Short mmCIF file of C-alpha atoms in Angstrom, two decimals:
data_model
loop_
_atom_site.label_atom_id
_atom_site.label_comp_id
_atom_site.label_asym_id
_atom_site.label_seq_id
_atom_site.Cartn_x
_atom_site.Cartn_y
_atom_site.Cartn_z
CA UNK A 25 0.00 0.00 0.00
CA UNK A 26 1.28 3.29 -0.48
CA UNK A 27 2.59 5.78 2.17
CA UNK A 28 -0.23 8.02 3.28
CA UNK A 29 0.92 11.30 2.00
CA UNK A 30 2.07 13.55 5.39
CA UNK A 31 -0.73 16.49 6.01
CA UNK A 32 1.21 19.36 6.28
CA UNK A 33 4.20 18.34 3.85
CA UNK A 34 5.93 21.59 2.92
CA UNK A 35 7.95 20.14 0.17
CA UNK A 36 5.42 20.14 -2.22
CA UNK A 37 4.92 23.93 -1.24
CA UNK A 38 8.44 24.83 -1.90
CA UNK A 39 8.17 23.14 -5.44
CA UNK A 40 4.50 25.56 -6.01
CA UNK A 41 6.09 28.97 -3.97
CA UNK A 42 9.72 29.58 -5.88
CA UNK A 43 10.34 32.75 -3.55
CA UNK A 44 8.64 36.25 -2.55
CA UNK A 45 9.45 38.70 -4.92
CA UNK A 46 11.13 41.27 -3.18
CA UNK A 47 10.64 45.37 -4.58
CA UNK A 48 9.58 48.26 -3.42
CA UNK A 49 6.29 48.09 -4.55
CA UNK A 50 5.74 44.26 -3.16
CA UNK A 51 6.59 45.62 0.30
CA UNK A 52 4.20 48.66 -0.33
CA UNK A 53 1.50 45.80 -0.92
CA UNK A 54 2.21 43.67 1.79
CA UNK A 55 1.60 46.20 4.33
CA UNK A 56 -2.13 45.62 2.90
CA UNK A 57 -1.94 42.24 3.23
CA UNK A 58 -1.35 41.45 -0.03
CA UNK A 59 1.91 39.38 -0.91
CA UNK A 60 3.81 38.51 -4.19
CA UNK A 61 5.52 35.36 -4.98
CA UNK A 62 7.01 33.56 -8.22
CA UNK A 63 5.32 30.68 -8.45
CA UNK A 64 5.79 27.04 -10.32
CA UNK A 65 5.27 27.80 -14.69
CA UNK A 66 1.79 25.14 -13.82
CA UNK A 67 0.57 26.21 -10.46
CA UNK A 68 -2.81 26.98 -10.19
CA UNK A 69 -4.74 29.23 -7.60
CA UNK A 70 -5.67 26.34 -5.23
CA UNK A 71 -2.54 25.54 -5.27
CA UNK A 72 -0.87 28.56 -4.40
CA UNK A 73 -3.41 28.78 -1.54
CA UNK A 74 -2.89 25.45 -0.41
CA UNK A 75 1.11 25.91 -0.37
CA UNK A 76 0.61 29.28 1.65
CA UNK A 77 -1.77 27.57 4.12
CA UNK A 78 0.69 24.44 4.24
CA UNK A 79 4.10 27.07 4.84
CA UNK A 80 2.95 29.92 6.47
CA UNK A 81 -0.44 28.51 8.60
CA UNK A 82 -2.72 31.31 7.21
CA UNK A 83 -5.62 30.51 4.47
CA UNK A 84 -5.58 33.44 1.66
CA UNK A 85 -9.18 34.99 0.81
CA UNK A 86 -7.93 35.64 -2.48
CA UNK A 87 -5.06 34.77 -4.98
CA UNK A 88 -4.72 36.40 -8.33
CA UNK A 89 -2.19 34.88 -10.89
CA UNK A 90 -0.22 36.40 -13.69
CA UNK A 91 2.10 35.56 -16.35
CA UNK A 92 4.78 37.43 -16.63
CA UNK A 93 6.98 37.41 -20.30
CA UNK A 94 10.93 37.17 -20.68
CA UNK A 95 11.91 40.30 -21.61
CA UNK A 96 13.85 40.71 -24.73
CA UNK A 97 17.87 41.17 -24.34
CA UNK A 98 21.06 42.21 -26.12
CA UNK A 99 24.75 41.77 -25.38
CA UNK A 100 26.66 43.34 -28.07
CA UNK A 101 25.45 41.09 -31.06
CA UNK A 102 24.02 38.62 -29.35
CA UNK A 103 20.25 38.39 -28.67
CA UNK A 104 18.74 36.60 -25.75
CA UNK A 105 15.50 36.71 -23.95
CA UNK A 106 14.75 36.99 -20.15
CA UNK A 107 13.75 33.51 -18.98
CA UNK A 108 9.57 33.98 -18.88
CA UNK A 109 7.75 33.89 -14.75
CA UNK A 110 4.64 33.14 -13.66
CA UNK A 111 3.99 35.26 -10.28
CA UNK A 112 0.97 35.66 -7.70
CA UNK A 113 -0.97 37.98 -5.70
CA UNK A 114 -2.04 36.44 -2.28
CA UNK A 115 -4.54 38.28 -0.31
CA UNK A 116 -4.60 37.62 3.45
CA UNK A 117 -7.70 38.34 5.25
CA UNK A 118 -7.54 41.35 7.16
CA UNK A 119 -5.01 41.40 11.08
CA UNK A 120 -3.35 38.47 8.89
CA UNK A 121 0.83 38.80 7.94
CA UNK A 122 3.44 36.82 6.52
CA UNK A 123 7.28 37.69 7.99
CA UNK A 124 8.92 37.41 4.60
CA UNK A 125 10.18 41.36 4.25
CA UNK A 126 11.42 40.98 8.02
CA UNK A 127 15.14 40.66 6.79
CA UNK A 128 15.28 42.77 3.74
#
């Protein structure tokens, strides 16, 4: 029979979260409650919601998800292109925060 898979196994939520994207504006945001991380190219909204319950022990009331394209590049002759993201929007519900900005 196979394993029964762990509840709260936060490997699967590092594979779906990449990392917090870090800017000014992202740390403008998350004093709303709003949060922005790069996500997995195939993650879906449940699954960013599940992954941020799993990691972080809050439920989002929202998550909005956007592709983001690989910017076009030049090195002398050479052309290249930015590799393309996929980011997300988590909303927290309001009195709710996330300590990622705590070191930056």
């Amino acid at each position: 029979a196979p394993a029964k898979k762990a509840k709260n196994d936060s490997r699967d939520a590092y594979r779906i979260l990449l990392r917090p994207i870090i800017t000014e504006k992202a740390a403008a945001m998350a004093s709303d409650g709003v949060y922005v991380f790069e996500v997995a190219p195939g993650a879906g909204k449940v699954e960013v919601r599940n992954a941020v319950r799993d990691l972080y022990g809050v439920t989002p009331r929202r998550v909005n998800i956007m592709n983001r394209k690989g910017k076009r590049v030049r090195f002398g002759r050479t052309q290249g292109t930015r590799r393309a993201s996929r980011k997300a929007l988590v909303f927290l519900p309001s009195g709710k925060h996330l300590d990622i900005y705590d070191g930056v």
